[in-house]
């Protein structure tokens, strides 16, 4: 696995702004706290549970591909923001267009959060 431990996962600075609201869960925690919470979550990631989400994941992967096609002619593109938005929409099961990747973060930036 690419991420084989909690020390290899660095989260964007925006996560720290959400700690006060959401606390430190499996997504936002680090170190031993991350390891114990991730171990608790392992049963949720069995194939028989995840297979029902494959159509949703595929839908959002296709939207991601279309969005990245627009970026292909540019000299540089920071794909991490596109991947984050795609992941967020897939996890939440949102069924929107390519614009859905920019809406949540635009709203957050207007309230003072920086990505």
Short mmCIF file of C-alpha atoms in Angstrom, two decimals:
data_model
loop_
_atom_site.label_atom_id
_atom_site.label_comp_id
_atom_site.label_asym_id
_atom_site.label_seq_id
_atom_site.Cartn_x
_atom_site.Cartn_y
_atom_site.Cartn_z
CA UNK A 1 0.00 0.00 0.00
CA UNK A 2 1.10 3.55 -0.63
CA UNK A 3 -0.08 4.70 2.77
CA UNK A 4 1.26 2.06 5.11
CA UNK A 5 1.27 4.13 8.24
CA UNK A 6 -0.04 7.25 9.91
CA UNK A 7 3.24 9.15 9.53
CA UNK A 8 3.05 9.01 5.72
CA UNK A 9 -0.22 10.91 5.57
CA UNK A 10 0.09 14.69 5.64
CA UNK A 11 -3.15 16.56 5.60
CA UNK A 12 -3.66 19.99 4.07
CA UNK A 13 -3.67 22.95 6.47
CA UNK A 14 -7.44 23.35 6.00
CA UNK A 15 -7.94 20.24 8.18
CA UNK A 16 -6.63 22.07 11.22
CA UNK A 17 -9.36 24.69 10.82
CA UNK A 18 -11.99 21.95 11.09
CA UNK A 19 -10.61 20.30 14.25
CA UNK A 20 -12.65 22.67 16.43
CA UNK A 21 -15.82 21.75 14.56
CA UNK A 22 -15.36 18.05 13.94
CA UNK A 23 -12.66 16.93 16.36
CA UNK A 24 -9.99 14.45 15.37
CA UNK A 25 -11.52 11.40 13.76
CA UNK A 26 -10.07 8.79 11.43
CA UNK A 27 -9.83 11.37 8.63
CA UNK A 28 -8.15 14.12 10.61
CA UNK A 29 -6.12 12.38 13.32
CA UNK A 30 -2.43 11.46 13.19
CA UNK A 31 -0.04 8.99 14.79
CA UNK A 32 -1.28 6.41 17.27
CA UNK A 33 -4.73 8.01 17.43
CA UNK A 34 -5.07 7.53 13.63
CA UNK A 35 -3.83 3.94 13.88
CA UNK A 36 -6.34 2.91 16.55
CA UNK A 37 -9.26 4.60 14.79
CA UNK A 38 -8.28 3.17 11.40
CA UNK A 39 -8.12 -0.32 12.92
CA UNK A 40 -11.67 0.15 14.23
CA UNK A 41 -12.84 1.15 10.75
CA UNK A 42 -11.27 -1.81 8.88
CA UNK A 43 -14.46 -3.93 8.91
CA UNK A 44 -16.23 -1.14 6.99
CA UNK A 45 -13.84 -1.56 4.06
CA UNK A 46 -14.55 -5.19 3.18
CA UNK A 47 -15.21 -5.91 -0.49
CA UNK A 48 -18.76 -7.15 0.08
CA UNK A 49 -19.61 -3.78 1.64
CA UNK A 50 -17.71 -1.59 -0.83
CA UNK A 51 -18.96 -3.29 -4.01
CA UNK A 52 -22.29 -1.46 -3.74
CA UNK A 53 -20.41 1.84 -4.02
CA UNK A 54 -18.58 0.96 -7.26
CA UNK A 55 -21.16 2.67 -9.54
CA UNK A 56 -20.92 5.89 -7.51
CA UNK A 57 -17.12 5.77 -7.49
CA UNK A 58 -17.08 5.14 -11.25
CA UNK A 59 -19.44 8.06 -11.86
CA UNK A 60 -17.21 10.45 -9.95
CA UNK A 61 -14.07 9.04 -11.56
CA UNK A 62 -15.57 9.86 -14.97
CA UNK A 63 -16.32 13.42 -13.84
CA UNK A 64 -12.73 13.66 -12.60
CA UNK A 65 -11.39 12.49 -15.97
CA UNK A 66 -13.48 15.11 -17.78
CA UNK A 67 -12.26 17.82 -15.41
CA UNK A 68 -8.62 16.78 -15.87
CA UNK A 69 -9.01 16.84 -19.67
CA UNK A 70 -9.60 20.58 -19.38
CA UNK A 71 -6.36 20.89 -17.42
CA UNK A 72 -4.28 18.74 -19.80
CA UNK A 73 -3.08 21.63 -21.96
CA UNK A 74 -1.78 23.62 -19.01
CA UNK A 75 1.90 23.59 -18.04
CA UNK A 76 1.09 22.70 -14.44
CA UNK A 77 -1.98 21.49 -12.59
CA UNK A 78 -2.20 20.72 -8.92
CA UNK A 79 -4.29 17.55 -9.17
CA UNK A 80 -4.57 17.05 -5.42
CA UNK A 81 -7.48 19.50 -5.23
CA UNK A 82 -9.32 17.64 -8.00
CA UNK A 83 -8.70 14.32 -6.28
CA UNK A 84 -9.90 15.72 -2.95
CA UNK A 85 -13.09 17.06 -4.47
CA UNK A 86 -13.75 13.82 -6.34
CA UNK A 87 -13.18 11.76 -3.19
CA UNK A 88 -15.44 14.02 -1.15
CA UNK A 89 -18.27 13.77 -3.67
CA UNK A 90 -17.89 9.99 -4.03
CA UNK A 91 -17.86 9.46 -0.26
CA UNK A 92 -20.93 11.64 0.18
CA UNK A 93 -22.62 9.96 -2.78
CA UNK A 94 -23.28 13.27 -4.47
CA UNK A 95 -24.65 13.18 -7.99
CA UNK A 96 -23.64 16.48 -9.51
CA UNK A 97 -21.79 17.80 -12.50
CA UNK A 98 -18.18 18.85 -12.78
CA UNK A 99 -19.13 22.12 -11.06
CA UNK A 100 -19.70 20.21 -7.83
CA UNK A 101 -15.95 20.05 -7.34
CA UNK A 102 -15.63 23.79 -7.02
CA UNK A 103 -18.78 24.76 -5.14
CA UNK A 104 -17.97 23.51 -1.59
CA UNK A 105 -14.48 24.96 -1.60
CA UNK A 106 -15.62 28.27 -3.09
CA UNK A 107 -18.12 28.64 -0.27
CA UNK A 108 -15.49 27.81 2.34
CA UNK A 109 -13.04 30.30 0.86
CA UNK A 110 -15.67 33.04 1.03
CA UNK A 111 -15.98 32.38 4.77
CA UNK A 112 -12.24 32.78 5.28
CA UNK A 113 -10.96 29.24 4.89
CA UNK A 114 -8.00 28.73 2.56
CA UNK A 115 -7.27 25.42 0.86
#
